[in-house]
Amino acid sequence: MVKYGLDYTRCRWILPLLLGIGVIFGIIALAGRGWLESQTLPYVHQASLWESCKRPGPGEEWSCESLMGYAWGRAAAATYLVGFILLVICFALAIIAFAIDTLRFNFIRGIGGLLFVAAVFSIMGLVIYPVKFSTEIEMTGINMFSWAYGFGWTTAIMEICLGFFFCCLPNYEDQILGNVKPTYFYSSP
């Protein structure tokens, strides 16, 4: 990306594309029912960010209880949702920033700062959920935090890493825009 500059059409959209992937992972985490699942037979417990479902035995009906009745459930959902909304805002701002012919590097650094704020909110929700869930909800057998919870953590890690990229990108403004003459480390005979 630095070799060709951000005017190189295929490299220009890498960071917004990664933000888009983070948004997709966030949607999967918000909508997924696999935040917590029973690990062994009988599979009697399944939970999402929004509800906890149990069944008395194999083949019987699931009975679900909303986690929004608990203060920690509302707090976990709200903080993760705020982080996700900030991520979507950063995605929209990145598309706008990279669509403009003349890049505004201070604008890009602001997107990086907003990504760090989004990561803080996401991590708060991802920490509140398992701590309070395991202490306040009765669980049977061996349970594990599963795939949708993993997508939530992947989203938070992507927010942190992309925040670093967006914050550090303006430091290389001249190299990215092609204003620096290349230096060669060999001498001609």
CSV table of C-alpha atoms in Angstrom, one decimal:
chain,number,residue,atom,x,y,z
A,1,MET,CA,0.0,0.0,0.0
A,2,VAL,CA,2.8,2.4,0.8
A,3,LYS,CA,4.8,1.6,-2.3
A,4,TYR,CA,2.0,2.6,-4.7
A,5,GLY,CA,0.3,5.2,-2.5
A,6,LEU,CA,-3.4,5.4,-1.7
A,7,ASP,CA,-4.1,6.7,-5.2
A,8,TYR,CA,-3.5,3.1,-6.3
A,9,THR,CA,-7.1,2.0,-6.8
A,10,ARG,CA,-6.9,-1.5,-5.3
A,11,CYS,CA,-5.0,-0.5,-2.2
A,12,ARG,CA,-7.1,2.6,-1.5
A,13,TRP,CA,-10.1,0.6,-0.2
A,14,ILE,CA,-8.3,-2.0,2.0
A,15,LEU,CA,-9.0,-0.2,5.3
A,16,PRO,CA,-12.7,0.6,4.6
A,17,LEU,CA,-13.0,-3.1,3.4
A,18,LEU,CA,-11.6,-4.3,6.7
A,19,LEU,CA,-14.0,-2.0,8.6
A,20,GLY,CA,-16.8,-3.5,6.6
A,21,ILE,CA,-15.7,-7.0,7.6
A,22,GLY,CA,-15.7,-5.8,11.2
A,23,VAL,CA,-19.3,-4.5,10.8
A,24,ILE,CA,-20.3,-7.9,9.4
A,25,PHE,CA,-18.7,-9.7,12.3
A,26,GLY,CA,-20.5,-7.3,14.7
A,27,ILE,CA,-23.9,-8.1,13.1
A,28,ILE,CA,-23.2,-11.8,13.5
A,29,ALA,CA,-22.3,-11.3,17.1
A,30,LEU,CA,-25.4,-9.2,17.8
A,31,ALA,CA,-27.8,-11.6,16.0
A,32,GLY,CA,-26.1,-14.9,16.9
A,33,ARG,CA,-27.6,-17.3,19.4
A,34,GLY,CA,-24.2,-18.9,20.2
A,35,TRP,CA,-22.9,-16.7,22.9
A,36,LEU,CA,-23.1,-19.6,25.4
A,37,GLU,CA,-23.9,-23.2,24.6
A,38,SER,CA,-23.8,-26.5,26.4
A,39,GLN,CA,-20.6,-28.3,25.6
A,40,THR,CA,-21.6,-31.8,26.4
A,41,LEU,CA,-24.7,-34.0,26.2
A,42,PRO,CA,-27.4,-33.2,27.1
A,43,TYR,CA,-27.5,-29.9,25.2
A,44,VAL,CA,-29.8,-28.0,27.5
A,45,HIS,CA,-28.5,-24.4,27.5
A,46,GLN,CA,-28.1,-21.9,24.8
A,47,ALA,CA,-27.8,-18.1,25.2
A,48,SER,CA,-27.4,-15.0,23.1
A,49,LEU,CA,-26.7,-11.4,24.0
A,50,TRP,CA,-30.5,-10.9,24.4
A,51,GLU,CA,-31.9,-14.1,26.0
A,52,SER,CA,-31.0,-17.3,27.7
A,53,CYS,CA,-32.8,-20.5,26.7
A,54,LYS,CA,-33.0,-23.8,28.5
A,55,ARG,CA,-34.7,-27.1,27.9
A,56,PRO,CA,-35.4,-29.8,30.5
A,57,GLY,CA,-34.2,-32.7,28.4
A,58,PRO,CA,-33.2,-33.7,24.8
A,59,GLY,CA,-36.1,-33.4,22.3
A,60,GLU,CA,-38.2,-31.1,24.6
A,61,GLU,CA,-39.1,-27.5,23.9
A,62,TRP,CA,-36.8,-24.6,24.7
A,63,SER,CA,-37.9,-22.1,27.3
A,64,CYS,CA,-36.3,-18.7,26.9
A,65,GLU,CA,-35.8,-15.9,29.4
A,66,SER,CA,-34.9,-12.4,28.3
A,67,LEU,CA,-31.7,-11.0,29.7
A,68,MET,CA,-33.1,-7.5,29.5
A,69,GLY,CA,-34.8,-8.1,32.8
A,70,TYR,CA,-31.3,-8.0,34.5
A,71,ALA,CA,-29.5,-4.7,34.9
A,72,TRP,CA,-26.2,-6.4,33.8
A,73,GLY,CA,-28.0,-7.8,30.7
A,74,ARG,CA,-29.1,-4.3,29.7
A,75,ALA,CA,-25.6,-2.9,30.4
A,76,ALA,CA,-23.8,-5.6,28.4
A,77,ALA,CA,-26.2,-5.2,25.4
A,78,ALA,CA,-26.1,-1.4,25.6
A,79,THR,CA,-22.3,-1.1,25.8
A,80,TYR,CA,-21.8,-3.6,23.0
A,81,LEU,CA,-24.4,-2.0,20.9
A,82,VAL,CA,-22.9,1.5,21.4
A,83,GLY,CA,-19.5,0.1,20.3
A,84,PHE,CA,-21.2,-1.4,17.2
A,85,ILE,CA,-22.9,1.8,16.3
A,86,LEU,CA,-19.6,3.7,16.6
A,87,LEU,CA,-18.0,1.0,14.3
A,88,VAL,CA,-20.7,1.6,11.7
A,89,ILE,CA,-20.2,5.4,11.9
A,90,CYS,CA,-16.4,4.8,11.4
A,91,PHE,CA,-17.2,2.6,8.4
A,92,ALA,CA,-19.3,5.4,6.9
A,93,LEU,CA,-16.7,8.1,7.6
A,94,ALA,CA,-13.9,5.9,6.2
A,95,ILE,CA,-15.8,5.5,2.9
A,96,ILE,CA,-16.3,9.2,2.7
A,97,ALA,CA,-12.7,9.9,3.6
A,98,PHE,CA,-11.3,7.5,1.0
A,99,ALA,CA,-13.8,8.5,-1.7
A,100,ILE,CA,-12.5,12.1,-1.7
A,101,ASP,CA,-9.6,12.6,-4.2
A,102,THR,CA,-7.5,14.6,-1.7
A,103,LEU,CA,-7.3,12.7,1.5
A,104,ARG,CA,-7.8,14.5,4.8
A,105,PHE,CA,-5.3,12.9,7.1
A,106,ASN,CA,-6.5,14.6,10.2
A,107,PHE,CA,-10.0,13.3,9.4
A,108,ILE,CA,-8.4,9.8,9.2
A,109,ARG,CA,-6.7,10.2,12.6
A,110,GLY,CA,-10.1,11.1,14.0
A,111,ILE,CA,-11.6,7.9,12.7
A,112,GLY,CA,-8.8,6.0,14.4
A,113,GLY,CA,-9.6,7.7,17.7
A,114,LEU,CA,-13.3,6.9,17.3
A,115,LEU,CA,-12.4,3.2,16.7
A,116,PHE,CA,-10.5,3.1,20.0
A,117,VAL,CA,-13.6,4.5,21.8
A,118,ALA,CA,-15.7,1.8,20.0
A,119,ALA,CA,-13.3,-0.9,21.1
A,120,VAL,CA,-13.6,0.3,24.7
A,121,PHE,CA,-17.4,0.0,24.6
A,122,SER,CA,-17.3,-3.4,22.9
A,123,ILE,CA,-14.8,-4.8,25.4
A,124,MET,CA,-16.9,-3.5,28.3
A,125,GLY,CA,-20.0,-5.4,27.0
A,126,LEU,CA,-17.9,-8.5,26.3
A,127,VAL,CA,-16.5,-8.5,29.8
A,128,ILE,CA,-19.8,-7.7,31.6
A,129,TYR,CA,-21.7,-10.5,29.9
A,130,PRO,CA,-19.7,-13.6,30.9
A,131,VAL,CA,-18.8,-12.4,34.4
A,132,LYS,CA,-22.4,-11.7,35.4
A,133,PHE,CA,-24.0,-14.5,33.3
A,134,SER,CA,-21.9,-17.2,35.1
A,135,THR,CA,-22.7,-15.8,38.5
A,136,GLU,CA,-26.4,-15.0,38.2
A,137,ILE,CA,-27.8,-17.6,35.7
A,138,GLU,CA,-28.0,-21.2,36.9
A,139,MET,CA,-26.1,-23.4,34.4
A,140,THR,CA,-26.3,-27.2,34.1
A,141,GLY,CA,-23.4,-29.3,33.0
A,142,ILE,CA,-20.4,-28.0,31.1
A,143,ASN,CA,-21.0,-24.8,29.2
A,144,MET,CA,-18.8,-22.8,26.8
A,145,PHE,CA,-18.8,-19.3,25.4
A,146,SER,CA,-19.2,-20.1,21.7
A,147,TRP,CA,-19.0,-18.8,18.2
A,148,ALA,CA,-21.1,-15.6,18.4
A,149,TYR,CA,-19.2,-14.5,21.5
A,150,GLY,CA,-16.0,-15.2,19.5
A,151,PHE,CA,-17.2,-13.0,16.7
A,152,GLY,CA,-17.8,-10.2,19.3
A,153,TRP,CA,-14.2,-10.5,20.4
A,154,THR,CA,-13.0,-10.6,16.8
A,155,THR,CA,-14.9,-7.3,16.2
A,156,ALA,CA,-13.3,-5.7,19.2
A,157,ILE,CA,-9.8,-6.8,18.2
A,158,MET,CA,-10.4,-5.5,14.7
A,159,GLU,CA,-11.4,-2.2,16.1
A,160,ILE,CA,-8.2,-1.9,18.1
A,161,CYS,CA,-6.0,-2.9,15.2
A,162,LEU,CA,-7.7,-0.7,12.7
A,163,GLY,CA,-7.6,2.2,15.2
A,164,PHE,CA,-3.8,1.9,15.1
A,165,PHE,CA,-3.7,1.8,11.3
A,166,PHE,CA,-6.0,4.8,11.0
A,167,CYS,CA,-4.0,6.8,13.7
A,168,CYS,CA,-0.6,5.9,12.2
A,169,LEU,CA,-1.5,6.5,8.5
A,170,PRO,CA,-1.1,10.3,8.6
A,171,ASN,CA,2.6,9.8,9.8
A,172,TYR,CA,3.4,8.5,6.4
A,173,GLU,CA,1.4,11.1,4.4
A,174,ASP,CA,4.3,12.0,2.1
A,175,GLN,CA,5.2,8.4,1.3
A,176,ILE,CA,1.5,7.5,0.7
A,177,LEU,CA,0.9,10.4,-1.6
A,178,GLY,CA,4.1,9.8,-3.5
A,179,ASN,CA,5.8,13.1,-2.6
A,180,VAL,CA,9.0,11.5,-1.4
A,181,LYS,CA,11.8,10.5,-3.8
A,182,PRO,CA,12.7,6.9,-3.3
A,183,THR,CA,16.1,6.2,-1.8
A,184,TYR,CA,18.2,3.3,-3.0
A,185,PHE,CA,20.6,1.5,-0.7
A,186,TYR,CA,23.1,0.4,-3.4
A,187,SER,CA,25.6,2.5,-5.2
A,188,SER,CA,26.3,2.3,-8.9
A,189,PRO,CA,29.9,1.3,-9.9
